[in-house]
Coordinates of C-alpha atoms in Angstrom, one line a residue:
M1 CA -6.3 52.9 -13.1
R2 CA -7.7 49.3 -12.9
L3 CA -10.0 50.2 -15.8
R4 CA -7.1 51.4 -17.9
L5 CA -5.2 48.1 -17.3
F6 CA -8.3 46.1 -18.2
V7 CA -8.8 48.1 -21.5
L8 CA -5.1 47.6 -22.4
L9 CA -5.4 43.8 -21.8
I10 CA -8.6 43.5 -23.9
V11 CA -6.9 45.3 -26.8
A12 CA -3.8 43.1 -26.5
I13 CA -5.6 39.7 -26.5
W14 CA -8.6 40.6 -28.7
V15 CA -7.4 38.7 -31.7
G16 CA -7.5 34.9 -31.4
A17 CA -9.0 34.9 -27.9
G18 CA -11.9 32.6 -27.2
P19 CA -13.7 31.0 -24.2
A20 CA -11.9 28.2 -22.5
L21 CA -13.8 25.0 -22.4
A22 CA -14.1 23.1 -19.1
E23 CA -12.0 20.0 -18.8
K24 CA -13.6 16.7 -18.3
R25 CA -11.8 14.7 -15.6
V26 CA -12.5 11.0 -14.7
A27 CA -10.9 8.7 -12.1
L28 CA -11.0 5.0 -11.2
V29 CA -10.0 4.1 -7.6
M30 CA -9.4 0.5 -6.7
G31 CA -8.4 -0.9 -3.2
N32 CA -7.9 -4.6 -2.5
S33 CA -7.7 -5.6 1.2
A34 CA -9.6 -8.9 1.6
Y35 CA -7.3 -11.4 -0.1
T36 CA -8.5 -15.0 0.0
N37 CA -5.2 -16.9 -0.1
V38 CA -2.9 -14.6 1.9
A39 CA -3.3 -12.4 5.0
R40 CA -5.6 -9.4 4.8
L41 CA -4.2 -6.0 4.1
A42 CA -5.3 -3.3 6.6
N43 CA -5.0 -0.1 4.6
P44 CA -5.8 -0.4 0.9
A45 CA -9.6 -0.2 1.3
N46 CA -9.2 2.8 3.6
D47 CA -6.7 4.4 1.3
A48 CA -9.0 4.0 -1.7
A49 CA -11.9 5.6 0.1
L50 CA -9.6 8.5 1.2
V51 CA -8.2 9.1 -2.3
G52 CA -11.6 8.7 -4.0
G53 CA -13.1 11.3 -1.7
M54 CA -10.2 13.7 -2.6
F55 CA -11.0 13.4 -6.3
R56 CA -14.7 14.0 -5.7
K57 CA -14.0 17.1 -3.6
A58 CA -11.6 18.3 -6.3
G59 CA -14.6 18.4 -8.7
F60 CA -13.9 15.4 -10.9
D61 CA -16.8 14.6 -13.3
I62 CA -16.6 10.8 -12.7
V63 CA -15.1 9.0 -9.7
D64 CA -15.5 5.2 -9.6
I65 CA -14.5 3.7 -6.2
K66 CA -14.1 -0.2 -6.3
L67 CA -13.1 -2.2 -3.3
D68 CA -11.9 -5.9 -3.0
L69 CA -12.1 -6.8 -6.6
N70 CA -11.6 -10.4 -7.8
V71 CA -10.3 -11.1 -11.3
V72 CA -13.8 -10.8 -12.9
D73 CA -14.6 -7.5 -11.1
M74 CA -11.2 -6.0 -12.0
R75 CA -11.6 -6.8 -15.7
K76 CA -15.1 -5.3 -15.7
A77 CA -14.0 -2.2 -13.9
L78 CA -11.1 -1.5 -16.3
R79 CA -13.3 -2.1 -19.4
E80 CA -16.1 0.2 -18.2
F81 CA -13.6 2.9 -17.2
G82 CA -12.0 2.7 -20.6
S83 CA -15.3 3.7 -22.3
K84 CA -15.6 6.8 -20.0
V85 CA -12.1 8.0 -20.8
R86 CA -12.8 8.3 -24.6
D87 CA -14.1 11.8 -24.3
A88 CA -12.1 12.9 -21.2
D89 CA -9.3 15.4 -21.0
V90 CA -7.8 14.0 -17.7
A91 CA -7.8 10.3 -16.7
V92 CA -6.5 9.0 -13.4
V93 CA -6.3 5.4 -12.1
Y94 CA -5.3 4.8 -8.4
Y95 CA -4.7 1.2 -7.2
A96 CA -3.8 0.1 -3.6
G97 CA -3.2 -3.6 -2.9
H98 CA -0.7 -6.3 -3.8
G99 CA 1.4 -6.1 -6.9
I100 CA 4.2 -8.3 -8.3
E101 CA 7.0 -8.0 -10.8
L102 CA 7.8 -11.0 -13.0
D103 CA 10.6 -10.9 -15.6
G104 CA 10.5 -7.1 -15.6
T105 CA 6.7 -6.8 -16.1
N106 CA 4.5 -5.4 -13.3
Y107 CA 1.1 -7.0 -12.4
L108 CA -1.8 -6.0 -10.2
I109 CA -3.2 -8.9 -8.1
P110 CA -7.0 -9.4 -7.6
T111 CA -8.3 -10.7 -4.3
D112 CA -9.0 -14.3 -5.4
A113 CA -5.5 -14.9 -6.9
A114 CA -3.7 -18.0 -5.7
L115 CA -0.4 -17.7 -7.7
E116 CA 0.9 -21.1 -6.7
T117 CA 3.3 -21.1 -9.6
D118 CA 5.0 -18.3 -11.6
T119 CA 3.0 -19.2 -14.7
D120 CA -0.3 -18.5 -12.8
V121 CA 0.6 -14.8 -12.8
L122 CA -0.2 -14.6 -16.5
D123 CA -3.7 -15.9 -15.9
E124 CA -4.7 -14.6 -12.5
A125 CA -3.2 -11.0 -12.5
F126 CA -3.4 -7.9 -14.6
P127 CA -0.4 -6.4 -16.3
L128 CA 0.3 -2.7 -15.8
D129 CA 0.0 -2.2 -19.6
R130 CA -3.7 -3.1 -19.3
V131 CA -4.2 -0.1 -17.0
L132 CA -2.1 2.2 -19.3
F133 CA -4.3 1.0 -22.2
A134 CA -7.4 2.1 -20.3
V135 CA -6.2 5.7 -19.8
E136 CA -4.7 6.0 -23.3
P137 CA -7.6 7.9 -24.9
A138 CA -7.4 10.9 -22.5
K139 CA -6.5 14.1 -24.4
Q140 CA -4.3 16.1 -22.0
L141 CA -3.2 14.0 -19.0
R142 CA -2.9 10.3 -18.2
L143 CA -1.9 9.5 -14.6
V144 CA -1.6 6.0 -13.0
I145 CA -0.8 5.9 -9.2
L146 CA 0.3 2.6 -7.7
D147 CA 0.3 2.0 -4.0
A148 CA 1.2 -1.6 -4.6
C149 CA 4.9 -1.9 -3.6
R150 CA 4.3 -3.8 -0.4
D151 CA 6.3 -6.9 0.7
N152 CA 4.5 -9.5 -1.4
P153 CA 3.6 -12.8 0.4
F154 CA 2.9 -14.5 -3.0
A155 CA 6.5 -14.3 -4.1
K156 CA 7.6 -16.2 -1.0
T157 CA 5.4 -19.2 -1.6
M158 CA 5.3 -19.3 -5.4
K159 CA 6.9 -22.3 -7.1
R160 CA 9.2 -21.5 -10.0
T161 CA 8.8 -23.5 -13.2
I162 CA 12.2 -22.1 -14.3
A163 CA 14.8 -21.7 -11.6
S164 CA 16.3 -18.6 -13.3
R165 CA 13.0 -16.7 -13.6
A166 CA 13.2 -13.4 -11.8
V167 CA 10.5 -12.4 -9.3
G168 CA 11.4 -9.0 -8.0
R169 CA 11.1 -7.3 -4.7
G170 CA 8.6 -4.4 -5.2
L171 CA 7.8 -3.3 -8.7
A172 CA 10.0 -2.7 -11.8
K173 CA 10.6 0.7 -13.3
V174 CA 8.5 1.6 -16.3
E175 CA 9.0 3.9 -19.3
P176 CA 5.6 5.2 -20.6
T177 CA 5.6 5.5 -24.4
S178 CA 2.6 7.9 -24.7
P179 CA 3.2 11.6 -24.2
N180 CA 1.8 13.4 -21.1
T181 CA 1.7 10.1 -19.2
M182 CA 2.9 9.6 -15.7
V183 CA 3.2 6.5 -13.5
A184 CA 3.7 7.2 -9.8
F185 CA 5.0 4.4 -7.4
A186 CA 4.7 4.5 -3.6
A187 CA 8.3 3.3 -3.5
K188 CA 11.0 3.4 -6.2
A189 CA 11.6 0.3 -8.3
G190 CA 13.0 -2.6 -6.4
S191 CA 12.0 -1.4 -3.0
T192 CA 8.9 -1.9 -0.8
A193 CA 6.4 0.5 0.7
S194 CA 5.1 0.7 4.3
D195 CA 1.5 0.7 5.4
G196 CA 2.5 2.7 8.5
D197 CA 0.9 2.6 11.9
A198 CA -2.1 4.8 11.1
K199 CA -5.4 4.2 9.3
N200 CA -3.9 5.3 6.0
S201 CA -0.5 4.7 4.4
P202 CA 2.1 7.5 4.4
F203 CA 1.9 7.6 0.6
A204 CA -1.9 8.0 0.4
T205 CA -1.9 10.6 3.2
A206 CA 0.7 12.7 1.3
L207 CA -1.3 12.4 -2.0
V208 CA -4.4 13.7 -0.4
D209 CA -2.5 16.5 1.2
R210 CA -0.7 17.7 -2.0
L211 CA -2.5 16.8 -5.2
P212 CA -5.7 18.8 -4.8
T213 CA -3.8 22.1 -4.3
P214 CA -5.4 24.3 -7.0
G215 CA -3.0 25.4 -9.7
L216 CA -0.1 23.4 -8.3
D217 CA 2.0 21.8 -11.1
L218 CA 1.7 18.0 -11.0
G219 CA 5.5 17.4 -11.2
K220 CA 6.0 19.7 -8.2
A221 CA 3.1 18.1 -6.3
F222 CA 4.7 14.7 -6.5
R223 CA 8.1 16.2 -5.4
F224 CA 6.2 17.5 -2.3
V225 CA 4.7 14.0 -1.9
R226 CA 8.2 12.4 -2.0
D227 CA 9.5 14.8 0.7
D228 CA 6.5 14.1 2.9
V229 CA 6.9 10.3 2.7
L230 CA 10.6 10.4 3.3
K231 CA 10.1 12.5 6.4
T232 CA 7.3 10.3 7.7
T233 CA 9.2 7.0 7.2
G234 CA 12.6 8.3 8.3
N235 CA 14.0 8.2 4.8
K236 CA 13.1 4.4 4.4
Q237 CA 10.6 4.9 1.7
E238 CA 11.1 7.1 -1.4
P239 CA 8.2 7.5 -3.9
F240 CA 9.1 7.7 -7.5
V241 CA 7.5 9.0 -10.7
Y242 CA 8.1 7.7 -14.3
G243 CA 7.2 9.5 -17.5
S244 CA 7.2 13.3 -18.1
L245 CA 5.0 16.2 -19.1
G246 CA 5.6 19.2 -21.3
G247 CA 6.9 22.6 -20.5
D248 CA 3.6 24.1 -19.4
D249 CA 2.4 23.6 -15.8
V250 CA -0.2 20.8 -15.5
A251 CA -2.3 20.9 -12.4
L252 CA -4.6 18.1 -11.3
V253 CA -7.0 20.7 -9.9
P254 CA -7.1 24.0 -12.0
A255 CA -6.5 27.2 -10.2
K256 CA -9.7 28.7 -8.8
P257 CA -10.8 32.0 -10.1
I258 CA -10.4 34.9 -7.8
V259 CA -13.7 35.7 -6.1
T260 CA -14.1 39.1 -4.4
G261 CA -16.3 39.6 -1.4
P262 CA -16.8 41.6 1.7
Q263 CA -13.9 39.7 3.4
A264 CA -11.6 39.4 0.3
N265 CA -7.9 39.5 0.9
P266 CA -6.5 43.0 0.1
Q267 CA -3.7 41.3 -1.8
D268 CA -6.2 39.8 -4.2
T269 CA -6.7 43.2 -5.9
V270 CA -2.9 43.7 -6.2
R271 CA -2.4 40.3 -7.6
R272 CA -5.2 40.6 -10.1
D273 CA -3.8 43.9 -11.4
Y274 CA -0.4 42.4 -11.5
E275 CA -1.6 39.4 -13.6
L276 CA -3.4 41.8 -16.0
A277 CA -0.2 43.9 -16.5
L278 CA 1.8 40.6 -16.9
Q279 CA -0.4 39.4 -19.7
L280 CA -0.1 42.9 -21.4
G281 CA 3.7 42.9 -21.0
T282 CA 4.3 46.6 -22.0
R283 CA 6.1 49.5 -20.4
D284 CA 2.8 51.4 -20.1
G285 CA 1.1 48.6 -18.3
W286 CA 3.8 48.2 -15.7
T287 CA 4.1 52.0 -15.3
A288 CA 0.4 52.2 -14.6
F289 CA 0.6 49.3 -12.1
L290 CA 3.5 51.0 -10.2
A291 CA 1.6 54.2 -10.1
S292 CA -1.2 52.4 -8.2
F293 CA 1.0 50.2 -6.1
P294 CA 4.4 51.8 -5.7
S295 CA 5.7 49.5 -3.0
G296 CA 5.4 45.9 -1.8
F297 CA 6.0 42.4 -3.1
Y298 CA 4.2 42.8 -6.4
A299 CA 5.8 46.3 -6.9
D300 CA 9.2 44.7 -6.7
L301 CA 8.1 42.1 -9.3
A302 CA 6.8 44.9 -11.6
K303 CA 10.1 46.7 -11.3
G304 CA 11.9 43.5 -12.4
Q305 CA 9.6 43.3 -15.4
L306 CA 10.4 46.9 -16.3
N307 CA 14.1 46.1 -16.1
K308 CA 13.5 43.2 -18.5
I309 CA 11.7 45.6 -21.0
A310 CA 14.5 48.2 -20.6
A311 CA 17.2 45.5 -21.3
E312 CA 15.2 44.5 -24.5
E313 CA 15.0 48.1 -25.6
T314 CA 18.8 48.6 -25.0
R315 CA 19.5 45.5 -27.0
A316 CA 17.3 46.6 -29.8
A317 CA 19.0 50.0 -29.9
A318 CA 22.4 48.5 -29.9
A319 CA 21.4 46.1 -32.7
E320 CA 20.1 49.0 -34.8
K321 CA 23.3 51.0 -34.1
A322 CA 25.4 48.1 -35.2
R323 CA 23.4 47.7 -38.4
Q324 CA 23.8 51.4 -39.2
A325 CA 27.6 51.1 -38.6
E326 CA 27.8 48.1 -41.0
D327 CA 25.8 50.1 -43.6
E328 CA 28.2 53.0 -43.3
K329 CA 31.2 50.8 -43.6
A330 CA 29.8 49.2 -46.7
K331 CA 29.0 52.6 -48.1
L332 CA 32.5 53.9 -47.7
A333 CA 34.0 50.8 -49.1
S334 CA 31.8 51.1 -52.1
D335 CA 32.7 54.7 -52.6
R336 CA 36.4 53.9 -52.3
A337 CA 36.9 56.3 -49.4
K338 CA 40.2 56.9 -47.9
K339 CA 41.8 54.1 -45.8
A340 CA 41.6 56.1 -42.6
E341 CA 37.9 56.7 -43.0
Q342 CA 37.3 53.0 -43.7
E343 CA 39.3 52.0 -40.6
K344 CA 37.3 54.5 -38.5
A345 CA 34.0 53.1 -39.8
A346 CA 35.3 49.5 -39.1
A347 CA 36.2 50.5 -35.5
A348 CA 32.7 52.0 -35.1
A349 CA 31.1 48.9 -36.5
K350 CA 33.1 46.7 -34.1
A351 CA 32.2 48.9 -31.1
A352 CA 28.5 48.8 -32.1
E353 CA 28.7 45.0 -32.4
D354 CA 30.3 44.7 -28.9
A355 CA 27.6 46.9 -27.5
K356 CA 25.0 44.7 -29.1
A357 CA 26.5 41.6 -27.5
A358 CA 26.7 43.3 -24.1
A359 CA 23.0 44.4 -24.4
E360 CA 22.0 40.8 -25.4
K361 CA 23.8 39.4 -22.4
A362 CA 22.2 42.0 -20.1
K363 CA 18.8 41.1 -21.6
Q364 CA 19.3 37.4 -20.8
V365 CA 20.3 38.3 -17.2
E366 CA 17.1 40.4 -16.7
E367 CA 15.0 37.7 -18.3
A368 CA 16.4 35.1 -15.9
K369 CA 15.8 37.4 -12.9
A370 CA 12.2 38.0 -14.0
A371 CA 11.6 34.3 -14.5
A372 CA 13.0 33.5 -11.1
A373 CA 10.9 36.2 -9.5
E374 CA 7.8 34.9 -11.3
Q375 CA 8.4 31.4 -10.0
R376 CA 8.8 32.7 -6.5
R377 CA 5.5 34.4 -6.9
K378 CA 3.8 31.2 -8.0
D379 CA 5.3 29.2 -5.1
A380 CA 4.2 31.8 -2.6
E381 CA 0.7 31.9 -4.0
A382 CA 0.6 28.1 -3.9
A383 CA 1.7 28.1 -0.3
V384 CA -1.0 30.6 0.6
A385 CA -3.6 28.5 -1.1
K386 CA -2.5 25.4 0.7
A387 CA -2.5 27.1 4.1
L388 CA -6.1 28.3 3.3
A389 CA -7.1 24.8 2.3
D390 CA -5.6 23.4 5.5
K391 CA -7.4 25.9 7.6
Q392 CA -10.7 25.0 5.9
A393 CA -10.1 21.3 6.4
A394 CA -9.3 21.8 10.1
E395 CA -12.4 23.8 10.6
K396 CA -14.5 21.2 8.9
A397 CA -12.9 18.4 10.9
L398 CA -13.6 20.3 14.1
A399 CA -17.2 20.9 13.1
D400 CA -17.7 17.2 12.2
K401 CA -16.2 16.1 15.5
T402 CA -18.4 18.5 17.4
A403 CA -21.5 17.3 15.6
N404 CA -20.5 13.6 16.2
D405 CA -19.9 14.2 19.9
K406 CA -23.3 15.8 20.1
V407 CA -25.0 12.8 18.5
V408 CA -23.2 10.4 20.8
A409 CA -24.2 12.4 23.9
E410 CA -27.8 12.5 22.8
R411 CA -27.8 8.8 22.1
Q412 CA -26.3 8.1 25.6
V413 CA -29.0 10.3 27.2
T414 CA -31.7 8.5 25.3
E415 CA -30.6 5.0 26.0
K416 CA -29.4 5.4 29.6
P417 CA -32.8 4.2 31.2
Q418 CA -32.4 0.9 29.4
I419 CA -29.2 0.0 31.3
A420 CA -31.1 -0.6 34.5
D421 CA -33.2 -3.3 33.0
G422 CA -30.4 -5.9 33.1
P423 CA -26.9 -6.6 32.1
Q424 CA -28.1 -8.2 28.9
K425 CA -29.2 -4.8 27.5
V426 CA -25.9 -3.0 28.1
A427 CA -24.3 -4.5 24.9
A428 CA -27.4 -3.8 22.9
V429 CA -27.5 -0.1 23.6
A430 CA -23.7 0.5 23.6
P431 CA -22.6 2.9 20.8
T432 CA -21.1 1.0 17.9
S433 CA -20.4 1.3 14.3
S434 CA -21.7 -2.2 13.6
Q435 CA -25.2 -2.9 12.4
P436 CA -27.4 -3.7 15.5
S437 CA -29.7 -5.7 13.3
L438 CA -27.2 -8.5 12.6
S439 CA -28.0 -11.9 14.0
P440 CA -25.7 -13.5 16.7
A441 CA -24.1 -15.8 14.1
E442 CA -23.4 -12.9 11.7
T443 CA -21.9 -10.9 14.6
A444 CA -19.8 -13.8 15.7
K445 CA -18.5 -14.3 12.1
L446 CA -17.5 -10.6 11.9
V447 CA -15.7 -10.8 15.2
Q448 CA -14.0 -14.0 14.1
S449 CA -12.9 -12.5 10.9
E450 CA -11.3 -9.5 12.7
L451 CA -9.6 -11.8 15.2
R452 CA -8.1 -13.7 12.3
R453 CA -6.8 -10.4 10.9
V454 CA -5.0 -9.4 14.1
G455 CA -3.5 -12.9 14.5
C456 CA -5.5 -14.1 17.5
L457 CA -7.6 -16.8 15.8
A458 CA -6.3 -19.6 13.5
A459 CA -9.7 -21.3 12.8
A460 CA -12.1 -20.3 10.0
A461 CA -14.7 -17.5 10.6
D462 CA -17.8 -19.7 10.5
G463 CA -20.1 -17.8 12.9
D464 CA -19.9 -20.6 15.6
W465 CA -18.8 -18.9 18.8
N466 CA -17.2 -22.0 20.3
G467 CA -14.3 -22.6 22.8
S468 CA -11.7 -21.8 20.2
S469 CA -13.2 -18.4 19.5
Q470 CA -13.6 -17.6 23.2
R471 CA -9.9 -18.4 23.8
S472 CA -8.9 -16.1 20.8
L473 CA -10.9 -13.2 22.4
T474 CA -9.2 -13.9 25.7
L475 CA -5.8 -13.7 24.0
F476 CA -6.9 -10.4 22.4
N477 CA -7.9 -9.0 25.8
K478 CA -4.5 -10.0 27.2
Y479 CA -2.4 -8.3 24.5
A480 CA -4.6 -5.4 23.7
G481 CA -5.4 -4.5 27.4
T482 CA -9.1 -4.9 27.0
K483 CA -11.7 -6.7 29.2
F484 CA -14.4 -8.0 26.9
D485 CA -16.6 -11.0 27.9
A486 CA -15.0 -13.9 26.0
K487 CA -18.3 -15.8 26.1
L488 CA -20.1 -13.2 23.9
A489 CA -19.3 -11.9 20.4
S490 CA -20.4 -8.2 20.9
F491 CA -20.4 -5.1 18.7
E492 CA -18.2 -3.4 21.3
A493 CA -15.5 -6.0 20.9
L494 CA -15.8 -5.8 17.1
D495 CA -15.2 -2.1 17.1
A496 CA -12.2 -2.4 19.4
I497 CA -10.6 -5.2 17.2
K498 CA -11.3 -3.1 14.0
S499 CA -9.4 -0.2 15.5
K500 CA -6.2 -2.2 15.5
P501 CA -4.3 -1.7 12.2
G502 CA -2.1 -4.8 12.4
R503 CA -1.2 -8.0 14.4
V504 CA -2.0 -7.9 18.1
C505 CA -1.5 -11.5 19.2
P506 CA 2.1 -12.7 18.8
L507 CA 2.8 -15.5 16.3
V508 CA 3.9 -18.7 18.1
C509 CA 5.4 -21.5 16.0
D510 CA 6.2 -25.1 17.0
H511 CA 9.7 -26.5 17.3
G512 CA 11.2 -26.9 13.8
F513 CA 9.2 -24.0 12.4
R514 CA 9.9 -20.2 12.3
A515 CA 7.8 -17.1 11.8
D516 CA 7.7 -15.6 8.3
G517 CA 5.4 -12.6 8.2
D518 CA 2.0 -13.9 9.5
A519 CA 2.7 -17.6 8.9
C520 CA 4.9 -20.4 10.3
V521 CA 7.2 -22.1 7.8
K522 CA 9.2 -25.3 8.4
I523 CA 13.0 -24.7 9.0
A524 CA 14.9 -26.5 6.2
C525 CA 18.5 -27.3 7.0
R526 CA 21.0 -28.3 4.3
A527 CA 22.5 -31.8 4.1
G528 CA 24.5 -32.8 7.2
Y529 CA 22.7 -30.3 9.5
R530 CA 19.7 -30.7 11.8
V531 CA 17.4 -28.4 13.9
N532 CA 18.7 -28.2 17.5
D533 CA 16.8 -27.3 20.6
D534 CA 17.2 -23.6 19.9
N535 CA 15.5 -23.9 16.5
E536 CA 18.8 -23.4 14.7
C537 CA 20.6 -25.5 12.2
E538 CA 23.6 -27.3 13.6
K539 CA 26.0 -29.8 12.1
V540 CA 25.4 -33.5 12.9
Q541 CA 28.3 -34.9 14.8
D542 CA 29.7 -38.3 13.6
K543 CA 29.4 -41.1 16.2
K544 CA 32.7 -42.6 17.3
P545 CA 33.0 -46.1 19.0
V546 CA 33.4 -45.8 22.8
A547 CA 35.1 -48.4 24.9
T548 CA 32.6 -49.8 27.5
R549 CA 33.3 -51.2 30.9
D550 CA 31.2 -53.1 33.4
D551 CA 29.1 -51.0 35.7
A552 CA 31.2 -50.8 38.9
K553 CA 28.2 -50.5 41.1
A554 CA 26.5 -53.6 39.6
R555 CA 29.7 -55.6 40.0
D556 CA 30.2 -54.6 43.6
T557 CA 26.5 -55.5 44.4
E558 CA 27.0 -58.9 42.8
R559 CA 30.2 -59.5 44.8
K560 CA 28.6 -58.6 48.1
K561 CA 25.7 -61.0 47.4
T562 CA 28.2 -63.8 46.7
E563 CA 30.2 -63.2 49.9
A564 CA 27.1 -62.9 52.1
A565 CA 25.7 -66.2 50.8
P566 CA 26.5 -69.4 53.0
S567 CA 29.1 -71.7 51.7
K568 CA 27.9 -74.6 49.6
P569 CA 28.2 -77.9 51.5
S570 CA 30.7 -80.5 50.2
A571 CA 29.6 -83.6 48.6
S572 CA 29.6 -85.5 51.9
G573 CA 28.4 -82.6 54.0
Q574 CA 31.1 -83.4 56.6
M575 CA 33.5 -80.9 58.3
Y576 CA 37.1 -81.8 59.2
C577 CA 38.5 -80.1 62.3
N578 CA 42.0 -80.2 63.8
N579 CA 44.2 -77.8 65.7
A580 CA 44.4 -75.4 62.7
G581 CA 40.6 -75.1 62.5
C582 CA 37.7 -76.6 60.6
R583 CA 37.1 -76.9 56.9
P584 CA 34.8 -78.9 54.6
V585 CA 35.8 -82.4 53.7
A586 CA 37.3 -82.4 50.3
K587 CA 35.2 -83.7 47.4
G588 CA 35.5 -87.5 47.1
C589 CA 36.6 -87.9 50.7
H590 CA 34.9 -88.8 53.9
L591 CA 35.7 -89.0 57.7
D592 CA 36.3 -92.2 59.5
P593 CA 34.0 -91.6 62.5
Q594 CA 35.8 -93.9 65.0
P595 CA 39.4 -94.6 63.9
R596 CA 41.2 -97.0 66.2
N597 CA 44.8 -97.4 67.0
G598 CA 44.6 -100.8 68.4
N599 CA 41.9 -100.7 71.1
V600 CA 42.2 -97.0 71.5
I601 CA 39.8 -94.6 69.7
T602 CA 41.6 -91.6 68.1
S603 CA 40.4 -88.3 66.5
P604 CA 38.4 -88.7 63.2
R605 CA 40.5 -88.7 60.2
E606 CA 39.9 -87.8 56.5
I607 CA 39.9 -90.8 54.1
C608 CA 40.0 -90.1 50.3
D609 CA 39.4 -93.0 47.9

């Protein structure tokens, strides 16, 4: 029966059939992490390596992976890639890093850009149109993927030469002018994307999971990517695709040919015969298929195709009957037949026309059912292919982990005797991903660079492991829960710091400054306000005159001193006493020491001149 189907298919497609030429697919992957003038980005380099590996596994002819490109390197990479696209069918550019939107135009930012003013963007960054120009020569598909919608630190510090100039949050939407061109954003226009807490961003992870599915239409693949990212980020980030493709399915990775073998899936045979009958598209072909496979999923699809053919045959028969009725009506009219016969012929013609319309509608219904069933078949086969790919990836990951664990165990067994020689050799034989041949200064510089990235070191990475560097490693130990020797820049500490995706040490700002991302910025209060003790702007209170009074305590102290001091003597220094008591002689007066009343001496008396 299979041979019969094959012969029928060969007869049906013999005319005009020819061998399909293999498509040439090329990709340029760029990831910018090590920015010179702003904080380092953790994920772009990792994302670029992951996506580039995906393109290579998918069988792309050329995959150029470029990391940490300055303005000269980026210009060279785009120019060289443009020459490789000229004879390609599919061209893809993936970029991860910082991007910026200025006056509605999107730009990719190299690692050495400063962007001190808005006009510097035109000289130090690359417009998205330059990337679209590079993929323009591709014959079938042009795809640009931008994971560059992060919260941009350049926009916060950039000086505007014109106050009204717009510097957007995220990237602006685009409308590709070339056919079969798509531009995919990690987040829709005007919003920002997240790097996530893992080694790779949610967008890059979803791309690698969905795009390489063989035979999966690119539009549907990006819809799956959107759903995955929304789920991962709690509906905070929504990827978006601009541009469109034609009506035919376009897959980034073509469907793999069915390969039979001793462990081939029994459904592969059914599917292969179904596809042969589908390409033939005749009643005989479907009848032969149902004779071999009378039940099951594909049998139901075949019955739907037969219903579609039956509806077409009914429609054709009704159309023929309507045509014959019209011919009979015209014949009677031309022969001047009786009125009753003409009315009868007219009624027959109308009935035939109604039957034709009903048959046409029935045909459309069956075609819609058949199309829906065919789409369900493609979706089911794509799901099966993805499940198989996931299984193979999991098996490979398990095998890689087992092999890696074996290598680590063998290394530990080999190096164990060296540990007894002294504590100095422990760090030298510890397993590490760093190069053991680096000098102490080079190792210190690498550790300092990573400490700067996680926010524990403010000084430059100069390779001098001084007191500041030791304090920064102590801070890392405190907040990361590690116990590395702060006096030594070791490979073990380097690996531990590299494993942290983001800031570890908290950002502490002086009074009058506030944290803005990974930097402290001065708090600017408007006129009439000042920064209070809580680092908030408060209104300056007007000073009012306050009535003052003498310090009561000081006044009482002075009074007590005066009262306790002895009385000042009078001018004469004499005292006058009588029955009422004693008192100083008044100023300008004196006592008569021996007053006499005749010959009798009396009491002294006060004489005032």
